[in-house]
Amino acid sequence: MPYSKFTLSKAVEAFDLTIVEGTRFLPEISPVTPSSLRQDTLRETMPWAIAVSSEKARAEGIINPVLLEVKRQLQGQISIFSGEEFNGEPEAELPGYIDFLLSRSPEQLFIKAPAVILVSAKKEDLKPALGQCLAEMVAAQRFNRQKQQPISTIYGTVTSGTVWRFLKLG
């Protein structure tokens, strides 16, 4: 079943997951100052993306610049993929296209394990996309295992660009 067909309840049931709410799982980190280029870009594109309010506008105008800044801050030691087909485990019928995927590999020509973060771009209501993101995270976990690069935790986020909801699979 394509990622987009998963609701939260379908993903929990299909992958035998347990939801734990209300706990902080992201580590406390010091704030990072984005580059002046990224600040200028967001100052210009954010109002446009919010006004247009399509998933594509939000992905291009807000989310992509933020992810490119993450790559810059990590000195290019990760790769970012957008709109790529990602069949985490085709035989388990987890096919589809991801909005964004970050890999710990700097290889940018193809998705190379380990995949660590999946990002789903949405308009306003984030709740319906949680199942899709969870299915993508499970696919990433299985992809990493298949490529003999298993990692203990996969992160995901569903975002409108202005609101971010984070998930952890581990």
Tab-separated table of N, CA and C in Angstrom:
chain	number	residue	atom	x	y	z
A	1	MET	N	0.855	-1.174	0.000
A	1	MET	CA	0.000	0.000	0.000
A	1	MET	C	0.903	1.240	0.000
A	2	PRO	N	0.635	2.214	-0.859
A	2	PRO	CA	1.441	3.430	-0.891
A	2	PRO	C	1.401	4.162	0.452
A	3	TYR	N	2.466	4.879	0.748
A	3	TYR	CA	2.567	5.600	2.021
A	3	TYR	C	1.356	6.499	2.261
A	4	SER	N	0.923	7.173	1.213
A	4	SER	CA	-0.165	8.144	1.365
A	4	SER	C	-1.491	7.512	1.784
A	5	LYS	N	-1.627	6.217	1.650
A	5	LYS	CA	-2.873	5.533	2.030
A	5	LYS	C	-2.908	5.153	3.511
A	6	PHE	N	-1.791	5.309	4.210
A	6	PHE	CA	-1.755	4.942	5.623
A	6	PHE	C	-2.312	6.053	6.486
A	7	THR	N	-3.289	5.699	7.309
A	7	THR	CA	-3.732	6.592	8.375
A	7	THR	C	-2.905	6.229	9.600
A	8	LEU	N	-3.023	6.999	10.636
A	8	LEU	CA	-2.287	6.702	11.858
A	8	LEU	C	-2.692	5.341	12.411
A	9	SER	N	-3.995	5.069	12.468
A	9	SER	CA	-4.443	3.787	13.022
A	9	SER	C	-4.021	2.613	12.132
A	10	LYS	N	-4.046	2.782	10.809
A	10	LYS	CA	-3.604	1.708	9.907
A	10	LYS	C	-2.117	1.419	10.088
A	11	ALA	N	-1.302	2.460	10.224
A	11	ALA	CA	0.141	2.276	10.394
A	11	ALA	C	0.445	1.588	11.720
A	12	VAL	N	-0.204	2.015	12.780
A	12	VAL	CA	0.007	1.404	14.104
A	12	VAL	C	-0.354	-0.074	14.061
A	13	GLU	N	-1.477	-0.380	13.442
A	13	GLU	CA	-1.924	-1.778	13.367
A	13	GLU	C	-1.041	-2.607	12.432
A	14	ALA	N	-0.748	-2.088	11.262
A	14	ALA	CA	0.011	-2.841	10.253
A	14	ALA	C	1.435	-3.161	10.711
A	15	PHE	N	2.041	-2.241	11.468
A	15	PHE	CA	3.433	-2.417	11.860
A	15	PHE	C	3.604	-2.735	13.346
A	16	ASP	N	2.475	-3.001	14.020
A	16	ASP	CA	2.482	-3.371	15.433
A	16	ASP	C	3.279	-2.355	16.261
A	17	LEU	N	2.891	-1.085	16.132
A	17	LEU	CA	3.573	0.007	16.824
A	17	LEU	C	2.812	0.411	18.080
A	18	THR	N	3.510	1.011	18.998
A	18	THR	CA	2.906	1.574	20.198
A	18	THR	C	3.185	3.067	20.191
A	19	ILE	N	2.161	3.867	20.406
A	19	ILE	CA	2.324	5.318	20.445
A	19	ILE	C	2.541	5.749	21.887
A	20	VAL	N	3.575	6.547	22.088
A	20	VAL	CA	3.846	7.151	23.389
A	20	VAL	C	3.785	8.655	23.188
A	21	GLU	N	2.834	9.289	23.828
A	21	GLU	CA	2.660	10.739	23.669
A	21	GLU	C	3.123	11.480	24.917
A	22	GLY	N	3.436	12.744	24.710
A	22	GLY	CA	3.708	13.625	25.835
A	22	GLY	C	5.086	13.527	26.446
A	23	THR	N	6.000	12.812	25.807
A	23	THR	CA	7.367	12.759	26.325
A	23	THR	C	8.297	13.418	25.321
A	24	ARG	N	9.319	14.048	25.837
A	24	ARG	CA	10.315	14.698	24.986
A	24	ARG	C	11.371	13.667	24.614
A	25	PHE	N	11.620	13.506	23.317
A	25	PHE	CA	12.634	12.547	22.885
A	25	PHE	C	13.762	13.214	22.110
A	26	LEU	N	13.570	14.468	21.728
A	26	LEU	CA	14.656	15.173	21.063
A	26	LEU	C	15.594	15.738	22.130
A	27	PRO	N	16.896	15.639	21.919
A	27	PRO	CA	17.835	16.131	22.932
A	27	PRO	C	17.829	17.653	23.012
A	28	GLU	N	18.164	18.160	24.169
A	28	GLU	CA	18.325	19.601	24.342
A	28	GLU	C	19.616	19.995	23.620
A	29	ILE	N	19.524	20.968	22.730
A	29	ILE	CA	20.715	21.440	22.039
A	29	ILE	C	20.735	22.961	22.067
A	30	SER	N	21.903	23.499	21.917
A	30	SER	CA	22.040	24.954	21.872
A	30	SER	C	21.492	25.473	20.548
A	31	PRO	N	20.906	26.649	20.572
A	31	PRO	CA	20.411	27.227	19.320
A	31	PRO	C	21.551	27.418	18.321
A	32	VAL	N	21.213	27.293	17.055
A	32	VAL	CA	22.176	27.461	15.974
A	32	VAL	C	21.716	28.643	15.134
A	33	THR	N	22.647	29.506	14.788
A	33	THR	CA	22.310	30.653	13.956
A	33	THR	C	22.446	30.265	12.493
A	34	PRO	N	21.351	30.376	11.736
A	34	PRO	CA	21.436	30.048	10.317
A	34	PRO	C	22.291	31.078	9.573
A	35	SER	N	22.794	30.677	8.424
A	35	SER	CA	23.598	31.581	7.610
A	35	SER	C	22.754	32.782	7.192
A	36	SER	N	23.404	33.868	6.876
A	36	SER	CA	22.663	35.056	6.438
A	36	SER	C	21.923	34.782	5.137
A	37	LEU	N	22.496	33.949	4.259
A	37	LEU	CA	21.812	33.570	3.023
A	37	LEU	C	20.484	32.891	3.335
A	38	ARG	N	20.480	31.932	4.285
A	38	ARG	CA	19.260	31.209	4.623
A	38	ARG	C	18.261	32.133	5.290
A	39	GLN	N	18.734	33.023	6.154
A	39	GLN	CA	17.826	33.977	6.793
A	39	GLN	C	17.153	34.864	5.757
A	40	ASP	N	17.947	35.364	4.790
A	40	ASP	CA	17.389	36.211	3.726
A	40	ASP	C	16.397	35.428	2.871
A	41	THR	N	16.755	34.188	2.546
A	41	THR	CA	15.876	33.345	1.728
A	41	THR	C	14.539	33.135	2.426
A	42	LEU	N	14.590	32.765	3.688
A	42	LEU	CA	13.340	32.517	4.427
A	42	LEU	C	12.532	33.799	4.624
A	43	ARG	N	13.210	34.907	4.845
A	43	ARG	CA	12.506	36.185	5.003
A	43	ARG	C	11.711	36.508	3.728
A	44	GLU	N	12.267	36.127	2.584
A	44	GLU	CA	11.600	36.392	1.311
A	44	GLU	C	10.563	35.335	0.939
A	45	THR	N	10.889	34.057	1.146
A	45	THR	CA	10.005	32.989	0.667
A	45	THR	C	8.912	32.585	1.645
A	46	MET	N	9.118	32.772	2.929
A	46	MET	CA	8.129	32.316	3.907
A	46	MET	C	6.767	33.006	3.729
A	47	PRO	N	6.713	34.333	3.611
A	47	PRO	CA	5.391	34.955	3.415
A	47	PRO	C	4.692	34.466	2.145
A	48	TRP	N	5.465	34.272	1.068
A	48	TRP	CA	4.897	33.757	-0.182
A	48	TRP	C	4.342	32.350	0.024
A	49	ALA	N	5.123	31.469	0.627
A	49	ALA	CA	4.704	30.078	0.822
A	49	ALA	C	3.461	29.987	1.705
A	50	ILE	N	3.402	30.806	2.724
A	50	ILE	CA	2.237	30.805	3.619
A	50	ILE	C	1.008	31.335	2.880
A	51	ALA	N	1.175	32.389	2.088
A	51	ALA	CA	0.038	32.970	1.353
A	51	ALA	C	-0.494	32.001	0.291
A	52	VAL	N	0.399	31.375	-0.470
A	52	VAL	CA	-0.018	30.421	-1.498
A	52	VAL	C	-0.627	29.192	-0.838
A	53	SER	N	-0.008	28.737	0.232
A	53	SER	CA	-0.493	27.682	1.105
A	53	SER	C	-0.625	26.300	0.464
A	54	SER	N	0.041	26.063	-0.650
A	54	SER	CA	0.041	24.708	-1.195
A	54	SER	C	1.197	23.933	-0.564
A	55	GLU	N	1.092	22.598	-0.584
A	55	GLU	CA	2.183	21.775	-0.045
A	55	GLU	C	3.474	22.051	-0.801
A	56	LYS	N	3.380	22.189	-2.102
A	56	LYS	CA	4.562	22.432	-2.928
A	56	LYS	C	5.226	23.759	-2.566
A	57	ALA	N	4.441	24.815	-2.414
A	57	ALA	CA	4.998	26.119	-2.055
A	57	ALA	C	5.666	26.068	-0.686
A	58	ARG	N	5.034	25.411	0.266
A	58	ARG	CA	5.619	25.299	1.602
A	58	ARG	C	6.902	24.467	1.569
A	59	ALA	N	6.892	23.386	0.761
A	59	ALA	CA	8.076	22.540	0.651
A	59	ALA	C	9.241	23.309	0.031
A	60	GLU	N	8.975	24.042	-1.037
A	60	GLU	CA	10.028	24.769	-1.735
A	60	GLU	C	10.466	26.030	-0.999
A	61	GLY	N	9.516	26.741	-0.433
A	61	GLY	CA	9.824	28.041	0.151
A	61	GLY	C	10.263	28.036	1.594
A	62	ILE	N	9.907	26.989	2.348
A	62	ILE	CA	10.251	26.957	3.772
A	62	ILE	C	11.061	25.717	4.128
A	63	ILE	N	10.512	24.554	3.824
A	63	ILE	CA	11.128	23.307	4.297
A	63	ILE	C	12.476	23.051	3.642
A	64	ASN	N	12.548	23.179	2.312
A	64	ASN	CA	13.818	22.932	1.629
A	64	ASN	C	14.930	23.870	2.114
A	65	PRO	N	14.703	25.170	2.238
A	65	PRO	CA	15.765	26.028	2.759
A	65	PRO	C	16.225	25.629	4.180
A	66	VAL	N	15.290	25.206	5.015
A	66	VAL	CA	15.658	24.773	6.370
A	66	VAL	C	16.537	23.523	6.295
A	67	LEU	N	16.148	22.548	5.468
A	67	LEU	CA	16.937	21.320	5.358
A	67	LEU	C	18.303	21.580	4.740
A	68	LEU	N	18.386	22.496	3.774
A	68	LEU	CA	19.689	22.844	3.194
A	68	LEU	C	20.597	23.502	4.236
A	69	GLU	N	19.998	24.235	5.145
A	69	GLU	CA	20.796	24.833	6.228
A	69	GLU	C	21.315	23.753	7.162
A	70	VAL	N	20.506	22.729	7.427
A	70	VAL	CA	20.968	21.604	8.249
A	70	VAL	C	22.178	20.962	7.577
A	71	LYS	N	22.094	20.754	6.277
A	71	LYS	CA	23.211	20.154	5.538
A	71	LYS	C	24.458	21.040	5.629
A	72	ARG	N	24.259	22.350	5.500
A	72	ARG	CA	25.395	23.281	5.603
A	72	ARG	C	26.009	23.240	6.993
A	73	GLN	N	25.146	23.231	8.012
A	73	GLN	CA	25.639	23.198	9.397
A	73	GLN	C	26.423	21.912	9.674
A	74	LEU	N	26.036	20.819	9.007
A	74	LEU	CA	26.717	19.528	9.190
A	74	LEU	C	27.838	19.335	8.160
A	75	GLN	N	28.212	20.422	7.512
A	75	GLN	CA	29.335	20.456	6.576
A	75	GLN	C	29.220	19.406	5.472
A	76	GLY	N	28.000	19.229	4.964
A	76	GLY	CA	27.780	18.350	3.826
A	76	GLY	C	27.900	16.868	4.115
A	77	GLN	N	27.887	16.479	5.373
A	77	GLN	CA	28.049	15.066	5.722
A	77	GLN	C	26.752	14.269	5.660
A	78	ILE	N	25.684	14.907	5.184
A	78	ILE	CA	24.410	14.217	4.978
A	78	ILE	C	23.959	14.486	3.548
A	79	SER	N	22.980	13.734	3.091
A	79	SER	CA	22.363	14.013	1.799
A	79	SER	C	20.882	14.268	2.028
A	80	ILE	N	20.315	15.055	1.132
A	80	ILE	CA	18.895	15.398	1.200
A	80	ILE	C	18.270	15.034	-0.137
A	81	PHE	N	17.175	14.302	-0.077
A	81	PHE	CA	16.448	13.919	-1.280
A	81	PHE	C	15.039	14.486	-1.199
A	82	SER	N	14.525	14.913	-2.344
A	82	SER	CA	13.193	15.501	-2.399
A	82	SER	C	12.428	14.912	-3.567
A	83	GLY	N	11.224	14.412	-3.284
A	83	GLY	CA	10.356	13.892	-4.332
A	83	GLY	C	10.842	12.613	-4.980
A	84	GLU	N	11.715	11.895	-4.307
A	84	GLU	CA	12.285	10.659	-4.852
A	84	GLU	C	11.386	9.460	-4.567
A	85	GLU	N	11.427	8.501	-5.471
A	85	GLU	CA	10.772	7.233	-5.203
A	85	GLU	C	11.606	6.509	-4.150
A	86	PHE	N	10.931	6.012	-3.131
A	86	PHE	CA	11.636	5.311	-2.048
A	86	PHE	C	10.833	4.079	-1.691
A	87	ASN	N	11.254	2.967	-2.210
A	87	ASN	CA	10.591	1.704	-1.933
A	87	ASN	C	11.399	0.983	-0.865
A	88	GLY	N	11.107	1.326	0.367
A	88	GLY	CA	11.856	0.801	1.501
A	88	GLY	C	11.897	-0.704	1.571
A	89	GLU	N	10.835	-1.331	1.189
A	89	GLU	CA	10.786	-2.789	1.176
A	89	GLU	C	9.695	-3.188	0.188
A	90	PRO	N	10.044	-3.230	-1.116
A	90	PRO	CA	9.016	-3.481	-2.136
A	90	PRO	C	8.202	-4.750	-1.909
A	91	GLU	N	8.861	-5.819	-1.430
A	91	GLU	CA	8.122	-7.071	-1.232
A	91	GLU	C	7.084	-6.951	-0.113
A	92	ALA	N	7.245	-6.000	0.778
A	92	ALA	CA	6.268	-5.783	1.848
A	92	ALA	C	5.252	-4.716	1.436
A	93	GLU	N	5.307	-4.339	0.170
A	93	GLU	CA	4.380	-3.358	-0.372
A	93	GLU	C	4.436	-2.022	0.369
A	94	LEU	N	5.657	-1.497	0.503
A	94	LEU	CA	5.855	-0.153	1.038
A	94	LEU	C	6.487	0.708	-0.051
A	95	PRO	N	5.723	0.972	-1.116
A	95	PRO	CA	6.260	1.792	-2.195
A	95	PRO	C	5.775	3.229	-2.087
A	96	GLY	N	6.460	4.105	-2.758
A	96	GLY	CA	5.952	5.459	-2.851
A	96	GLY	C	7.040	6.493	-2.991
A	97	TYR	N	6.591	7.720	-3.021
A	97	TYR	CA	7.487	8.864	-3.142
A	97	TYR	C	7.498	9.601	-1.813
A	98	ILE	N	8.676	10.036	-1.430
A	98	ILE	CA	8.815	10.776	-0.175
A	98	ILE	C	8.905	12.269	-0.495
A	99	ASP	N	8.459	13.097	0.422
A	99	ASP	CA	8.637	14.534	0.238
A	99	ASP	C	10.113	14.879	0.427
A	100	PHE	N	10.672	14.466	1.572
A	100	PHE	CA	12.090	14.684	1.844
A	100	PHE	C	12.634	13.506	2.633
A	101	LEU	N	13.887	13.184	2.396
A	101	LEU	CA	14.574	12.134	3.131
A	101	LEU	C	15.999	12.604	3.377
A	102	LEU	N	16.474	12.428	4.597
A	102	LEU	CA	17.866	12.736	4.929
A	102	LEU	C	18.581	11.440	5.232
A	103	SER	N	19.788	11.320	4.688
A	103	SER	CA	20.613	10.144	4.905
A	103	SER	C	21.909	10.578	5.567
A	104	ARG	N	22.480	9.702	6.375
A	104	ARG	CA	23.772	9.988	6.999
A	104	ARG	C	24.913	9.939	5.991
A	105	SER	N	24.642	9.451	4.812
A	105	SER	CA	25.658	9.379	3.766
A	105	SER	C	25.699	10.693	2.991
A	106	PRO	N	26.877	11.188	2.641
A	106	PRO	CA	26.944	12.396	1.819
A	106	PRO	C	26.638	12.130	0.337
A	107	GLU	N	26.461	10.851	-0.039
A	107	GLU	CA	26.165	10.475	-1.429
A	107	GLU	C	24.863	11.130	-1.865
A	108	GLN	N	24.926	11.927	-2.939
A	108	GLN	CA	23.754	12.669	-3.367
A	108	GLN	C	23.149	12.145	-4.665
A	109	LEU	N	23.764	11.163	-5.317
A	109	LEU	CA	23.251	10.664	-6.592
A	109	LEU	C	22.141	9.635	-6.433
A	110	PHE	N	22.111	8.943	-5.300
A	110	PHE	CA	21.058	7.976	-5.021
A	110	PHE	C	20.928	7.840	-3.508
A	111	ILE	N	19.785	7.329	-3.059
A	111	ILE	CA	19.560	7.167	-1.627
A	111	ILE	C	20.405	6.011	-1.135
A	112	LYS	N	21.277	6.316	-0.216
A	112	LYS	CA	22.190	5.329	0.354
A	112	LYS	C	21.922	5.243	1.853
A	113	ALA	N	21.920	4.026	2.369
A	113	ALA	CA	21.690	3.822	3.803
A	113	ALA	C	22.870	4.403	4.577
A	114	PRO	N	22.614	4.838	5.789
A	114	PRO	CA	21.332	4.771	6.491
A	114	PRO	C	20.477	6.023	6.303
A	115	ALA	N	19.212	5.784	6.003
A	115	ALA	CA	18.215	6.847	5.974
A	115	ALA	C	17.838	7.129	7.422
A	116	VAL	N	17.809	8.392	7.821
A	116	VAL	CA	17.584	8.706	9.231
A	116	VAL	C	16.364	9.575	9.512
A	117	ILE	N	15.994	10.423	8.571
A	117	ILE	CA	14.885	11.339	8.836
A	117	ILE	C	13.995	11.427	7.608
A	118	LEU	N	12.688	11.293	7.810
A	118	LEU	CA	11.699	11.458	6.764
A	118	LEU	C	10.886	12.697	7.081
A	119	VAL	N	10.629	13.528	6.070
A	119	VAL	CA	9.873	14.756	6.265
A	119	VAL	C	8.693	14.765	5.308
A	120	SER	N	7.498	14.918	5.853
A	120	SER	CA	6.290	15.027	5.031
A	120	SER	C	5.797	16.458	5.069
A	121	ALA	N	5.669	17.061	3.899
A	121	ALA	CA	5.199	18.437	3.787
A	121	ALA	C	3.681	18.443	3.635
A	122	LYS	N	3.016	19.261	4.417
A	122	LYS	CA	1.555	19.334	4.368
A	122	LYS	C	1.105	20.788	4.442
A	123	LYS	N	-0.185	20.993	4.179
A	123	LYS	CA	-0.729	22.347	4.246
A	123	LYS	C	-0.878	22.790	5.701
A	124	GLU	N	-1.997	22.534	6.294
A	124	GLU	CA	-2.285	23.003	7.641
A	124	GLU	C	-2.457	21.867	8.642
A	125	ASP	N	-3.400	20.969	8.367
A	125	ASP	CA	-3.745	19.913	9.305
A	125	ASP	C	-2.727	18.784	9.211
A	126	LEU	N	-1.916	18.625	10.237
A	126	LEU	CA	-0.832	17.648	10.209
A	126	LEU	C	-1.276	16.241	10.593
A	127	LYS	N	-2.341	16.119	11.355
A	127	LYS	CA	-2.746	14.820	11.891
A	127	LYS	C	-2.955	13.739	10.822
A	128	PRO	N	-3.633	14.027	9.708
A	128	PRO	CA	-3.830	12.971	8.705
A	128	PRO	C	-2.523	12.433	8.106
A	129	ALA	N	-1.454	13.191	8.154
A	129	ALA	CA	-0.183	12.769	7.547
A	129	ALA	C	0.695	11.949	8.493
A	130	LEU	N	0.303	11.808	9.730
A	130	LEU	CA	1.127	11.053	10.687
A	130	LEU	C	1.276	9.591	10.273
A	131	GLY	N	0.217	8.978	9.787
A	131	GLY	CA	0.287	7.586	9.340
A	131	GLY	C	1.214	7.428	8.150
A	132	GLN	N	1.141	8.350	7.219
A	132	GLN	CA	2.022	8.334	6.053
A	132	GLN	C	3.483	8.421	6.497
A	133	CYS	N	3.765	9.335	7.395
A	133	CYS	CA	5.137	9.509	7.870
A	133	CYS	C	5.617	8.255	8.613
A	134	LEU	N	4.746	7.675	9.432
A	134	LEU	CA	5.132	6.440	10.146
A	134	LEU	C	5.447	5.306	9.165
A	135	ALA	N	4.642	5.159	8.124
A	135	ALA	CA	4.896	4.118	7.119
A	135	ALA	C	6.244	4.368	6.435
A	136	GLU	N	6.560	5.617	6.131
A	136	GLU	CA	7.848	5.954	5.527
A	136	GLU	C	8.999	5.641	6.484
A	137	MET	N	8.790	5.890	7.759
A	137	MET	CA	9.824	5.609	8.760
A	137	MET	C	10.088	4.104	8.865
A	138	VAL	N	9.015	3.315	8.852
A	138	VAL	CA	9.163	1.854	8.883
A	138	VAL	C	9.904	1.395	7.628
A	139	ALA	N	9.552	1.973	6.487
A	139	ALA	CA	10.238	1.625	5.234
A	139	ALA	C	11.724	1.963	5.333
A	140	ALA	N	12.065	3.100	5.917
A	140	ALA	CA	13.466	3.485	6.081
A	140	ALA	C	14.197	2.511	7.004
A	141	GLN	N	13.540	2.120	8.084
A	141	GLN	CA	14.133	1.155	9.018
A	141	GLN	C	14.439	-0.161	8.294
A	142	ARG	N	13.503	-0.628	7.489
A	142	ARG	CA	13.676	-1.877	6.747
A	142	ARG	C	14.719	-1.720	5.641
A	143	PHE	N	14.737	-0.575	4.984
A	143	PHE	CA	15.729	-0.280	3.945
A	143	PHE	C	17.139	-0.334	4.545
A	144	ASN	N	17.309	0.301	5.700
A	144	ASN	CA	18.624	0.303	6.356
A	144	ASN	C	19.056	-1.116	6.701
A	145	ARG	N	18.120	-1.908	7.228
A	145	ARG	CA	18.423	-3.301	7.572
A	145	ARG	C	18.818	-4.095	6.330
A	146	GLN	N	18.061	-3.910	5.264
A	146	GLN	CA	18.319	-4.620	4.011
A	146	GLN	C	19.697	-4.256	3.442
A	147	LYS	N	20.122	-3.015	3.648
A	147	LYS	CA	21.418	-2.547	3.156
A	147	LYS	C	22.535	-2.775	4.174
A	148	GLN	N	22.220	-3.510	5.235
A	148	GLN	CA	23.153	-3.828	6.315
A	148	GLN	C	23.741	-2.577	6.969
A	149	GLN	N	22.884	-1.582	7.143
A	149	GLN	CA	23.222	-0.342	7.828
A	149	GLN	C	22.145	-0.021	8.867
A	150	PRO	N	21.781	-1.000	9.714
A	150	PRO	CA	20.696	-0.726	10.662
A	150	PRO	C	21.108	0.342	11.670
A	151	ILE	N	20.162	1.181	12.015
A	151	ILE	CA	20.384	2.161	13.080
A	151	ILE	C	19.223	2.044	14.052
A	152	SER	N	19.483	2.415	15.292
A	152	SER	CA	18.490	2.167	16.341
A	152	SER	C	17.273	3.086	16.265
A	153	THR	N	17.424	4.273	15.689
A	153	THR	CA	16.322	5.230	15.707
A	153	THR	C	16.146	5.899	14.354
A	154	ILE	N	14.908	5.959	13.911
A	154	ILE	CA	14.526	6.706	12.708
A	154	ILE	C	13.634	7.848	13.185
A	155	TYR	N	13.874	9.032	12.671
A	155	TYR	CA	13.057	10.184	13.020
A	155	TYR	C	12.195	10.568	11.835
A	156	GLY	N	11.099	11.194	12.127
A	156	GLY	CA	10.217	11.692	11.084
A	156	GLY	C	9.591	12.989	11.553
A	157	THR	N	9.145	13.771	10.618
A	157	THR	CA	8.415	14.976	10.970
A	157	THR	C	7.362	15.244	9.902
A	158	VAL	N	6.243	15.704	10.352
A	158	VAL	CA	5.176	16.166	9.482
A	158	VAL	C	5.114	17.664	9.717
A	159	THR	N	5.193	18.430	8.650
A	159	THR	CA	5.272	19.870	8.837
A	159	THR	C	4.536	20.650	7.762
A	160	SER	N	4.063	21.802	8.170
A	160	SER	CA	3.503	22.774	7.241
A	160	SER	C	4.562	23.819	6.909
A	161	GLY	N	5.719	23.690	7.530
A	161	GLY	CA	6.772	24.682	7.396
A	161	GLY	C	6.770	25.632	8.575
A	162	THR	N	5.584	25.913	9.096
A	162	THR	CA	5.483	26.793	10.255
A	162	THR	C	5.200	26.016	11.533
A	163	VAL	N	4.626	24.827	11.397
A	163	VAL	CA	4.381	23.933	12.532
A	163	VAL	C	5.050	22.602	12.203
A	164	TRP	N	5.791	22.067	13.166
A	164	TRP	CA	6.519	20.816	12.965
A	164	TRP	C	6.093	19.836	14.050
A	165	ARG	N	5.734	18.618	13.646
A	165	ARG	CA	5.377	17.553	14.592
A	165	ARG	C	6.373	16.420	14.373
A	166	PHE	N	7.111	16.075	15.419
A	166	PHE	CA	8.192	15.107	15.303
A	166	PHE	C	7.782	13.731	15.808
A	167	LEU	N	8.343	12.703	15.154
A	167	LEU	CA	8.079	11.312	15.511
A	167	LEU	C	9.411	10.585	15.642
A	168	LYS	N	9.398	9.546	16.431
A	168	LYS	CA	10.596	8.727	16.651
A	168	LYS	C	10.188	7.270	16.563
A	169	LEU	N	10.944	6.494	15.793
A	169	LEU	CA	10.722	5.057	15.683
A	169	LEU	C	12.012	4.390	16.118
A	170	GLY	N	11.917	3.645	17.181
A	170	GLY	CA	13.157	3.018	17.663
A	170	GLY	C	12.887	1.904	18.617
